[in-house]
mmCIF file of C-alpha atoms and ligand atoms in Angstrom:
data_model
loop_
_atom_site.group_PDB
_atom_site.id
_atom_site.type_symbol
_atom_site.label_atom_id
_atom_site.label_comp_id
_atom_site.label_asym_id
_atom_site.label_seq_id
_atom_site.Cartn_x
_atom_site.Cartn_y
_atom_site.Cartn_z
ATOM 1 C CA UNK A 512 11.392 3.329 -1.931
ATOM 2 C CA UNK A 513 15.556 3.696 -3.537
ATOM 3 C CA UNK A 514 15.651 6.136 -5.446
ATOM 4 C CA UNK A 515 13.233 8.444 -4.866
ATOM 5 C CA UNK A 516 11.876 8.425 -0.700
ATOM 6 C CA UNK A 517 15.321 10.308 0.157
ATOM 7 C CA UNK A 518 15.863 12.851 3.244
ATOM 8 C CA UNK A 519 13.720 15.607 1.713
ATOM 9 C CA UNK A 520 10.025 13.051 0.589
ATOM 10 C CA UNK A 521 10.563 12.422 4.031
ATOM 11 C CA UNK A 522 10.235 15.200 5.379
ATOM 12 C CA UNK A 523 7.651 17.524 3.432
ATOM 13 C CA UNK A 524 5.433 14.752 2.364
ATOM 14 C CA UNK A 525 4.799 13.901 6.596
ATOM 15 C CA UNK A 526 4.958 17.570 6.611
ATOM 16 C CA UNK A 527 1.473 17.378 4.586
ATOM 17 C CA UNK A 528 0.355 14.804 7.003
ATOM 18 C CA UNK A 529 -1.033 12.168 7.345
ATOM 19 C CA UNK A 530 1.327 9.963 7.327
ATOM 20 C CA UNK A 531 2.085 7.420 11.002
ATOM 21 C CA UNK A 532 6.105 6.482 9.838
ATOM 22 C CA UNK A 533 8.237 6.200 6.966
ATOM 23 C CA UNK A 534 10.683 4.225 6.128
ATOM 24 C CA UNK A 535 14.155 4.899 4.770
ATOM 25 C CA UNK A 536 15.735 3.116 0.883
ATOM 26 C CA UNK A 537 17.180 -0.154 2.066
ATOM 27 C CA UNK A 538 20.785 -0.723 3.044
ATOM 28 C CA UNK A 539 22.220 -3.362 1.017
ATOM 29 C CA UNK A 540 23.776 -5.527 3.777
ATOM 30 C CA UNK A 541 27.312 -7.746 2.698
ATOM 31 C CA UNK A 542 29.550 -8.915 4.602
ATOM 32 C CA UNK A 543 30.750 -5.310 5.776
ATOM 33 C CA UNK A 544 29.636 -3.415 9.453
ATOM 34 C CA UNK A 545 28.816 -0.449 7.750
ATOM 35 C CA UNK A 546 30.225 2.730 9.134
ATOM 36 C CA UNK A 547 28.016 5.453 10.996
ATOM 37 C CA UNK A 548 28.419 8.550 7.907
ATOM 38 C CA UNK A 549 26.725 4.962 5.391
ATOM 39 C CA UNK A 550 23.689 5.041 7.844
ATOM 40 C CA UNK A 551 23.638 8.784 7.755
ATOM 41 C CA UNK A 552 23.307 8.951 4.520
ATOM 42 C CA UNK A 553 20.620 6.756 4.077
ATOM 43 C CA UNK A 554 18.559 8.429 7.309
ATOM 44 C CA UNK A 555 20.185 11.790 8.427
ATOM 45 C CA UNK A 556 16.595 12.008 11.006
ATOM 46 C CA UNK A 557 19.590 9.459 13.162
ATOM 47 C CA UNK A 558 20.528 12.872 14.176
ATOM 48 C CA UNK A 559 16.956 14.418 15.385
ATOM 49 C CA UNK A 560 15.922 11.417 16.950
ATOM 50 C CA UNK A 561 14.431 9.333 14.223
ATOM 51 C CA UNK A 562 11.715 11.490 13.454
ATOM 52 C CA UNK A 563 10.768 14.018 10.812
ATOM 53 C CA UNK A 564 10.857 17.568 11.285
ATOM 54 C CA UNK A 565 7.215 16.492 11.949
ATOM 55 C CA UNK A 566 8.226 14.262 14.082
ATOM 56 C CA UNK A 567 7.274 10.736 12.076
ATOM 57 C CA UNK A 568 9.179 8.557 12.559
ATOM 58 C CA UNK A 569 11.371 6.856 10.696
ATOM 59 C CA UNK A 570 12.716 3.167 10.234
ATOM 60 C CA UNK A 571 15.322 2.206 8.682
ATOM 61 C CA UNK A 572 15.438 -0.467 6.623
ATOM 62 C CA UNK A 573 18.132 -2.900 5.527
ATOM 63 C CA UNK A 574 18.461 -5.628 3.256
ATOM 64 C CA UNK A 575 20.605 -9.054 2.996
ATOM 65 C CA UNK A 576 20.594 -12.116 3.265
ATOM 66 C CA UNK A 577 22.928 -12.871 6.331
ATOM 67 C CA UNK A 578 21.788 -12.797 9.503
ATOM 68 C CA UNK A 579 25.256 -11.503 11.444
ATOM 69 C CA UNK A 580 26.110 -9.184 9.261
ATOM 70 C CA UNK A 581 22.422 -8.025 9.054
ATOM 71 C CA UNK A 582 22.005 -8.622 12.977
ATOM 72 C CA UNK A 583 25.593 -6.588 13.259
ATOM 73 C CA UNK A 584 24.612 -3.742 11.458
ATOM 74 C CA UNK A 585 21.138 -3.672 13.015
ATOM 75 C CA UNK A 586 22.547 -3.583 16.091
ATOM 76 C CA UNK A 587 24.670 0.160 15.360
ATOM 77 C CA UNK A 588 22.216 1.937 13.538
ATOM 78 C CA UNK A 589 20.027 1.362 16.604
ATOM 79 C CA UNK A 590 22.810 2.029 18.964
ATOM 80 C CA UNK A 591 23.089 5.338 16.509
ATOM 81 C CA UNK A 592 19.150 5.980 17.897
ATOM 82 C CA UNK A 593 16.900 4.061 15.013
ATOM 83 C CA UNK A 594 13.558 4.425 15.324
ATOM 84 C CA UNK A 595 13.430 1.054 14.486
ATOM 85 C CA UNK A 596 14.711 -1.803 12.087
ATOM 86 C CA UNK A 597 13.001 -2.614 8.786
ATOM 87 C CA UNK A 598 14.115 -5.705 6.525
ATOM 88 C CA UNK A 599 13.254 -6.150 3.235
ATOM 89 C CA UNK A 600 12.624 -9.235 1.932
ATOM 90 C CA UNK A 601 10.922 -7.945 -0.971
ATOM 91 C CA UNK A 602 13.358 -5.920 -3.166
ATOM 92 C CA UNK A 603 12.957 -7.427 -7.139
ATOM 93 C CA UNK A 604 15.885 -5.965 -8.819
ATOM 94 C CA UNK A 605 18.066 -8.500 -10.156
ATOM 95 C CA UNK A 606 21.944 -7.364 -9.196
ATOM 96 C CA UNK A 607 19.756 -7.672 -5.583
ATOM 97 C CA UNK A 608 18.519 -10.878 -5.741
ATOM 98 C CA UNK A 609 22.061 -12.400 -7.316
ATOM 99 C CA UNK A 610 23.646 -11.070 -4.751
ATOM 100 C CA UNK A 611 21.328 -13.456 -2.272
ATOM 101 C CA UNK A 612 18.982 -10.459 -0.755
ATOM 102 C CA UNK A 613 15.559 -8.513 -1.210
ATOM 103 C CA UNK A 614 12.773 -11.300 -2.954
ATOM 104 C CA UNK A 615 15.595 -14.130 -2.936
ATOM 105 C CA UNK A 616 15.538 -14.661 0.460
ATOM 106 C CA UNK A 617 11.146 -15.187 -0.252
ATOM 107 C CA UNK A 618 11.823 -19.160 -1.403
ATOM 108 C CA UNK A 619 12.743 -20.255 1.514
ATOM 109 C CA UNK A 620 10.449 -18.860 4.611
ATOM 110 C CA UNK A 621 13.459 -20.305 6.971
ATOM 111 C CA UNK A 622 16.055 -17.753 5.614
ATOM 112 C CA UNK A 623 13.368 -14.941 6.601
ATOM 113 C CA UNK A 624 13.361 -16.343 9.872
ATOM 114 C CA UNK A 625 16.813 -16.760 11.024
ATOM 115 C CA UNK A 626 17.236 -13.174 9.792
ATOM 116 C CA UNK A 627 14.882 -11.452 11.495
ATOM 117 C CA UNK A 628 15.546 -13.315 14.702
ATOM 118 C CA UNK A 629 19.493 -12.952 14.624
ATOM 119 C CA UNK A 630 18.101 -8.595 14.071
ATOM 120 C CA UNK A 631 15.917 -8.769 16.782
ATOM 121 C CA UNK A 632 17.784 -10.424 19.323
ATOM 122 C CA UNK A 633 20.661 -7.937 18.238
ATOM 123 C CA UNK A 634 18.516 -4.898 18.224
ATOM 124 C CA UNK A 635 17.355 -3.382 22.091
ATOM 125 C CA UNK A 636 13.333 -4.686 22.597
ATOM 126 C CA UNK A 637 12.277 -1.557 22.916
ATOM 127 C CA UNK A 638 12.984 -1.020 19.162
ATOM 128 C CA UNK A 639 10.842 -2.215 17.033
ATOM 129 C CA UNK A 640 12.104 -4.750 14.398
ATOM 130 C CA UNK A 641 9.865 -5.031 11.185
ATOM 131 C CA UNK A 642 9.215 -7.091 7.648
ATOM 132 C CA UNK A 643 7.963 -5.938 4.252
ATOM 133 C CA UNK A 644 8.128 -9.292 2.335
ATOM 134 C CA UNK A 645 5.774 -10.193 -1.280
ATOM 135 C CA UNK A 646 3.214 -12.659 -1.404
ATOM 136 C CA UNK A 647 6.712 -15.178 -2.686
ATOM 137 C CA UNK A 648 8.558 -15.588 -5.240
ATOM 138 C CA UNK A 649 7.580 -17.124 -8.283
ATOM 139 C CA UNK A 650 4.190 -18.192 -6.913
ATOM 140 C CA UNK A 651 2.306 -17.760 -3.398
ATOM 141 C CA UNK A 652 2.356 -21.263 -2.809
ATOM 142 C CA UNK A 653 4.793 -20.195 0.504
ATOM 143 C CA UNK A 654 2.957 -17.423 1.745
ATOM 144 C CA UNK A 655 2.199 -18.801 4.575
ATOM 145 C CA UNK A 656 4.990 -19.633 5.485
ATOM 146 C CA UNK A 657 6.707 -16.866 5.309
ATOM 147 C CA UNK A 658 3.895 -15.173 7.642
ATOM 148 C CA UNK A 659 4.381 -16.973 10.175
ATOM 149 C CA UNK A 660 8.955 -16.897 9.487
ATOM 150 C CA UNK A 661 8.150 -13.010 9.943
ATOM 151 C CA UNK A 662 6.253 -13.384 13.336
ATOM 152 C CA UNK A 663 8.120 -16.519 14.921
ATOM 153 C CA UNK A 664 11.484 -14.720 14.525
ATOM 154 C CA UNK A 665 10.051 -11.741 16.293
ATOM 155 C CA UNK A 666 8.480 -9.375 13.407
ATOM 156 C CA UNK A 667 6.705 -6.551 15.353
ATOM 157 C CA UNK A 668 5.026 -5.778 12.253
ATOM 158 C CA UNK A 669 4.150 -7.889 8.632
ATOM 159 C CA UNK A 670 4.134 -5.668 5.529
ATOM 160 C CA UNK A 671 3.045 -7.301 2.457
ATOM 161 C CA UNK A 672 3.491 -6.416 -0.875
ATOM 162 C CA UNK A 673 0.152 -8.651 -2.443
ATOM 163 C CA UNK A 674 2.237 -9.261 -5.791
ATOM 164 C CA UNK A 675 4.725 -12.111 -6.215
ATOM 165 C CA UNK A 676 8.764 -11.084 -6.983
ATOM 166 C CA UNK A 677 7.828 -12.515 -10.613
ATOM 167 C CA UNK A 678 4.892 -9.851 -10.682
ATOM 168 C CA UNK A 679 6.604 -7.829 -10.535
ATOM 169 C CA UNK A 680 5.067 -4.161 -10.295
ATOM 170 C CA UNK A 681 2.014 -5.594 -12.539
ATOM 171 C CA UNK A 682 -1.305 -4.734 -11.980
ATOM 172 C CA UNK A 683 -3.334 -6.050 -10.677
ATOM 173 C CA UNK A 684 -2.184 -6.411 -6.943
ATOM 174 C CA UNK A 685 -3.874 -9.563 -5.247
ATOM 175 C CA UNK A 686 -4.711 -7.565 -1.602
ATOM 176 C CA UNK A 687 -7.217 -11.182 -1.101
ATOM 177 C CA UNK A 688 -3.788 -13.155 -0.315
ATOM 178 C CA UNK A 689 -3.153 -11.112 2.143
ATOM 179 C CA UNK A 690 -5.834 -11.728 4.689
ATOM 180 C CA UNK A 691 -4.905 -15.094 4.103
ATOM 181 C CA UNK A 692 -1.396 -14.213 5.052
ATOM 182 C CA UNK A 693 -2.829 -12.357 7.633
ATOM 183 C CA UNK A 694 -5.265 -15.624 9.760
ATOM 184 C CA UNK A 695 -2.211 -17.487 10.011
ATOM 185 C CA UNK A 696 0.160 -14.539 11.978
ATOM 186 C CA UNK A 697 -0.636 -12.293 15.320
ATOM 187 C CA UNK A 698 1.048 -9.993 14.403
ATOM 188 C CA UNK A 699 -0.373 -6.906 12.615
ATOM 189 C CA UNK A 700 -0.479 -7.030 8.963
ATOM 190 C CA UNK A 701 -0.164 -3.881 6.843
ATOM 191 C CA UNK A 702 -1.564 -4.324 3.675
ATOM 192 C CA UNK A 703 0.717 -2.444 0.584
ATOM 193 C CA UNK A 704 0.164 -2.606 -3.488
ATOM 194 C CA UNK A 705 -1.723 -0.445 -5.958
ATOM 195 C CA UNK A 706 -3.489 2.401 -3.455
ATOM 196 C CA UNK A 707 -3.297 5.303 -5.754
ATOM 197 C CA UNK A 708 -6.949 7.095 -3.862
ATOM 198 C CA UNK A 709 -9.316 7.108 -1.200
ATOM 199 C CA UNK A 710 -11.343 4.414 -2.686
ATOM 200 C CA UNK A 711 -8.430 1.694 -3.549
ATOM 201 C CA UNK A 712 -7.605 2.433 0.218
ATOM 202 C CA UNK A 713 -11.560 1.432 1.414
ATOM 203 C CA UNK A 714 -11.366 -1.368 -1.074
ATOM 204 C CA UNK A 715 -7.843 -3.134 0.075
ATOM 205 C CA UNK A 716 -9.033 -2.777 3.134
ATOM 206 C CA UNK A 717 -12.178 -4.685 3.117
ATOM 207 C CA UNK A 718 -10.630 -7.256 0.557
ATOM 208 C CA UNK A 719 -6.408 -7.573 2.724
ATOM 209 C CA UNK A 720 -8.420 -8.087 5.785
ATOM 210 C CA UNK A 721 -6.093 -5.749 7.255
ATOM 211 C CA UNK A 722 -6.389 -2.080 9.215
ATOM 212 C CA UNK A 723 -3.703 0.069 8.145
ATOM 213 C CA UNK A 724 -1.705 -0.077 4.892
ATOM 214 C CA UNK A 725 1.517 1.131 3.300
ATOM 215 C CA UNK A 726 1.671 3.509 0.017
ATOM 216 C CA UNK A 727 4.680 4.301 -2.272
ATOM 217 C CA UNK A 728 4.102 5.111 -5.693
ATOM 218 C CA UNK A 729 0.636 7.001 -4.787
ATOM 219 C CA UNK A 730 1.558 9.263 -1.887
ATOM 220 C CA UNK A 731 4.370 10.642 -4.365
ATOM 221 C CA UNK A 732 1.236 10.593 -7.384
ATOM 222 C CA UNK A 733 -0.928 11.789 -4.418
ATOM 223 C CA UNK A 734 1.016 14.002 -1.603
ATOM 224 C CA UNK A 735 -1.977 15.277 0.609
ATOM 225 C CA UNK A 736 -4.104 10.950 -0.078
ATOM 226 C CA UNK A 737 -3.002 10.250 3.950
ATOM 227 C CA UNK A 738 -4.085 12.998 5.048
ATOM 228 C CA UNK A 739 -7.638 13.299 2.462
ATOM 229 C CA UNK A 740 -7.917 9.194 4.458
ATOM 230 C CA UNK A 741 -6.750 10.189 7.350
ATOM 231 C CA UNK A 742 -8.938 12.912 8.043
ATOM 232 C CA UNK A 743 -11.413 13.059 4.984
ATOM 233 C CA UNK A 744 -9.666 16.377 3.597
ATOM 234 C CA UNK A 745 -10.683 17.621 0.044
ATOM 235 C CA UNK A 746 -8.206 16.543 -2.727
ATOM 236 C CA UNK A 747 -5.948 19.243 -3.516
ATOM 237 C CA UNK A 748 -5.468 21.189 -7.231
ATOM 238 C CA UNK A 749 -2.306 20.805 -8.434
ATOM 239 C CA UNK A 750 -2.500 24.516 -8.214
ATOM 240 C CA UNK A 751 -1.907 24.170 -4.838
ATOM 241 C CA UNK A 752 1.178 22.280 -4.935
ATOM 242 C CA UNK A 753 3.052 25.244 -7.801
ATOM 243 C CA UNK A 754 5.274 26.327 -3.433
ATOM 244 C CA UNK A 755 5.483 22.527 -2.406
ATOM 245 C CA UNK A 756 7.177 21.853 -6.281
ATOM 246 C CA UNK A 757 9.282 25.290 -6.084
ATOM 247 C CA UNK A 758 10.637 23.765 -2.835
ATOM 248 C CA UNK A 759 10.624 20.207 -3.396
ATOM 249 C CA UNK A 760 13.706 21.901 -5.781
ATOM 250 C CA UNK A 761 15.230 24.627 -3.282
ATOM 251 C CA UNK A 762 15.880 21.422 -1.529
ATOM 252 C CA UNK A 763 16.430 18.598 -3.542
ATOM 253 C CA UNK A 764 19.623 20.803 -4.795
ATOM 254 C CA UNK A 765 21.004 21.665 -0.854
ATOM 255 C CA UNK A 766 20.286 17.677 -0.096
ATOM 256 C CA UNK A 767 22.965 16.975 -2.926
ATOM 257 C CA UNK A 768 23.338 18.974 -6.399
ATOM 258 C CA UNK A 769 21.854 20.413 -9.302
ATOM 259 C CA UNK A 770 21.689 17.012 -11.487
ATOM 260 C CA UNK A 771 20.213 15.065 -8.455
ATOM 261 C CA UNK A 772 17.335 18.077 -8.074
ATOM 262 C CA UNK A 773 16.252 17.672 -12.097
ATOM 263 C CA UNK A 774 16.732 14.593 -12.170
ATOM 264 C CA UNK A 775 13.965 14.449 -9.183
ATOM 265 C CA UNK A 776 12.113 17.519 -10.606
ATOM 266 C CA UNK A 777 11.136 15.057 -14.212
ATOM 267 C CA UNK A 778 10.876 12.399 -11.177
ATOM 268 C CA UNK A 779 8.202 14.078 -9.360
ATOM 269 C CA UNK A 780 6.012 15.616 -12.242
ATOM 270 C CA UNK A 781 5.885 12.413 -14.081
ATOM 271 C CA UNK A 782 4.486 10.178 -11.150
ATOM 272 C CA UNK A 783 2.308 12.873 -10.197
ATOM 273 C CA UNK A 784 1.160 13.368 -13.732
ATOM 274 C CA UNK A 785 -0.638 9.619 -12.490
ATOM 275 C CA UNK A 786 -2.847 11.698 -10.761
ATOM 276 C CA UNK A 787 -2.889 15.118 -12.430
ATOM 277 C CA UNK A 788 -2.564 15.759 -16.127
ATOM 278 C CA UNK A 789 -1.490 19.227 -15.453
ATOM 279 C CA UNK A 790 1.490 17.639 -13.968
ATOM 280 C CA UNK A 791 1.934 15.715 -17.644
ATOM 281 C CA UNK A 792 2.305 19.205 -19.643
ATOM 282 C CA UNK A 793 4.551 20.859 -16.791
ATOM 283 C CA UNK A 794 6.700 17.815 -17.051
ATOM 284 C CA UNK A 795 6.560 17.868 -20.433
ATOM 285 C CA UNK A 796 7.884 21.176 -20.738
ATOM 286 C CA UNK A 797 10.704 20.044 -18.856
ATOM 287 C CA UNK A 798 11.895 16.702 -19.169
ATOM 288 C CA UNK A 799 14.607 17.580 -22.200
ATOM 289 C CA UNK A 800 16.030 20.639 -19.630
ATOM 290 C CA UNK A 801 19.640 20.054 -18.366
ATOM 291 C CA UNK A 802 20.314 22.905 -15.597
ATOM 292 C CA UNK A 803 17.928 23.687 -12.819
ATOM 293 C CA UNK A 804 17.726 27.363 -13.890
ATOM 294 C CA UNK A 805 15.859 26.651 -16.819
ATOM 295 C CA UNK A 806 13.760 24.040 -15.263
ATOM 296 C CA UNK A 807 13.272 26.540 -12.284
ATOM 297 C CA UNK A 808 12.257 29.419 -14.929
ATOM 298 C CA UNK A 809 9.058 26.570 -16.827
ATOM 299 C CA UNK A 810 7.554 25.718 -13.320
ATOM 300 C CA UNK A 811 7.458 29.444 -12.664
ATOM 301 C CA UNK A 812 6.058 30.180 -16.941
ATOM 302 C CA UNK A 813 3.667 27.035 -16.182
ATOM 303 C CA UNK A 814 1.919 28.392 -13.247
ATOM 304 C CA UNK A 815 1.626 31.691 -14.356
ATOM 305 C CA UNK A 816 0.082 30.836 -17.363
ATOM 306 C CA UNK A 817 -2.321 28.799 -15.905
ATOM 307 C CA UNK A 818 -2.932 30.594 -12.954
ATOM 308 C CA UNK A 819 -6.262 30.261 -11.675
ATOM 309 C CA UNK A 820 -9.737 32.107 -11.753
ATOM 310 C CA UNK A 821 -9.251 34.449 -9.011
ATOM 311 C CA UNK A 822 -11.886 33.171 -6.095
ATOM 312 C CA UNK A 823 -14.738 35.934 -4.815
ATOM 313 C CA UNK A 824 -13.464 36.877 -1.898
ATOM 314 C CA UNK A 825 -10.453 38.153 -4.088
ATOM 315 C CA UNK A 826 -12.816 39.866 -6.541
ATOM 316 C CA UNK A 827 -12.656 43.853 -6.912
ATOM 317 C CA UNK A 828 -16.063 45.273 -4.877
ATOM 318 C CA UNK A 829 -17.469 46.226 -8.838
ATOM 319 C CA UNK A 830 -16.650 42.274 -9.615
ATOM 320 C CA UNK A 831 -18.864 40.967 -6.509
ATOM 321 C CA UNK A 832 -21.521 43.093 -7.366
ATOM 322 C CA UNK A 833 -21.704 41.903 -10.311
ATOM 323 C CA UNK A 834 -21.708 38.407 -9.313
ATOM 324 C CA UNK A 835 -24.140 38.864 -7.184
ATOM 325 C CA UNK A 836 -26.088 40.356 -9.293
ATOM 326 C CA UNK A 837 -26.110 37.922 -12.002
ATOM 327 C CA UNK A 838 -27.322 35.698 -8.515
HETATM 328 C C1 FMN B 1698 11.322 2.957 -8.035
HETATM 329 C C2 FMN B 1698 10.844 2.068 -6.501
HETATM 330 C C3 FMN B 1698 11.971 1.768 -5.435
HETATM 331 C C4 FMN B 1698 11.458 0.864 -4.300
HETATM 332 N N1 FMN B 1698 12.468 0.638 -3.645
HETATM 333 C C5 FMN B 1698 12.234 0.168 -1.955
HETATM 334 C C6 FMN B 1698 12.787 -0.078 -1.121
HETATM 335 O O1 FMN B 1698 14.215 0.670 -0.871
HETATM 336 N N2 FMN B 1698 11.984 -0.671 0.218
HETATM 337 C C7 FMN B 1698 10.903 -0.793 0.108
HETATM 338 O O2 FMN B 1698 10.436 -2.347 0.849
HETATM 339 N N3 FMN B 1698 10.395 -0.661 -1.402
HETATM 340 C C8 FMN B 1698 10.956 -1.167 -1.821
HETATM 341 N N4 FMN B 1698 9.626 -0.502 -3.175
HETATM 342 C C9 FMN B 1698 8.595 -0.795 -3.730
HETATM 343 C C10 FMN B 1698 7.860 -0.431 -2.853
HETATM 344 O O3 FMN B 1698 7.890 0.229 -1.333
HETATM 345 C C11 FMN B 1698 6.018 -0.768 -3.101
HETATM 346 O O4 FMN B 1698 5.834 -2.394 -2.301
HETATM 347 C C12 FMN B 1698 5.555 -1.013 -4.249
HETATM 348 O O5 FMN B 1698 5.722 -0.402 -4.722
HETATM 349 C C13 FMN B 1698 4.316 -1.538 -3.897
HETATM 350 O O6 FMN B 1698 3.840 -0.395 -3.584
HETATM 351 P P1 FMN B 1698 3.023 1.002 -4.431
HETATM 352 O O7 FMN B 1698 1.823 0.435 -5.227
HETATM 353 O O8 FMN B 1698 1.998 1.540 -3.158
HETATM 354 O O9 FMN B 1698 3.791 1.286 -5.093
HETATM 355 C C14 FMN B 1698 10.123 0.095 -3.986
HETATM 356 C C15 FMN B 1698 9.543 0.414 -5.210
HETATM 357 C C16 FMN B 1698 9.741 1.405 -6.199
HETATM 358 C C17 FMN B 1698 8.809 1.614 -8.054
#
């Protein structure tokens, strides 16, 4: 996710567990063949066999409307060791669509076919080329053609964000429409859109008829959501994330610079507020702060003020006896 899932997020979130694959932010391809350093900026994991430090494979995502440069750039990043290439035909951003990329291509499934086919031919067979789409541009009338275009072009799997471009991110996601696309192809179809909880996951699986899902915002809001789904773990409390958030700040600073870390910390606490009311409180405390020193101080003070009551194990012997007596 552009501006959200950077290498730090991929590293920290996959370390929690439950995630099988990651995808980079999209690399916008115009007519140029990019030098390696451009791909390394988006996917530093290319230097470690295209995996996060916990070993989860990372796809490099490309976005563009012209088969030739898409194929050439895909070839280059494959040679650099990309685990696989994901093609983005779902981005609704106006600048991207005006320049003939992302969701604009949903209007013409034949172009999705030609780009996928060209990239497939340019990339060694052992590297998957996967396709990400929406249900359509302004309506869903071409959704089955879009799915078939991805399959015929050689797509290894198809991820469907269950909205049209016009629907942007407005709820609800139409998971039932994914089932109709799944009916007309034999490649795996991965359902995406509005999975915020374990219950959403099960409803999405049932409605879309898809075994697998891709989770974007929901996983940022609940970093252990994939683990909860996969291993039926209990949801962590916000307090469990104190070190995680402090690490996120430090790593974001080391990755780029102070203003990046400041902006990312505000973004994270705002997104986590979707799950945790406490995170809204923290976001409110830091949203106007300008320096990382101020933010770090505020984060530490926030968790200190709201320390959890000590657990039974950490209570003193006399307290424990008192508790037992009360029982
Ligand atoms: C800020 C933002 C950036 C995104 N960037 C990308 C991107 O670079 N590539 C992509 O395939 N999808 C991108 N998406 C779309 C998400 O991958 C996903 O399809 C969408 O948010 C719906 O899923 P969710 O409800 O699980 O977030 C982006 C979404 C948001 C909100």
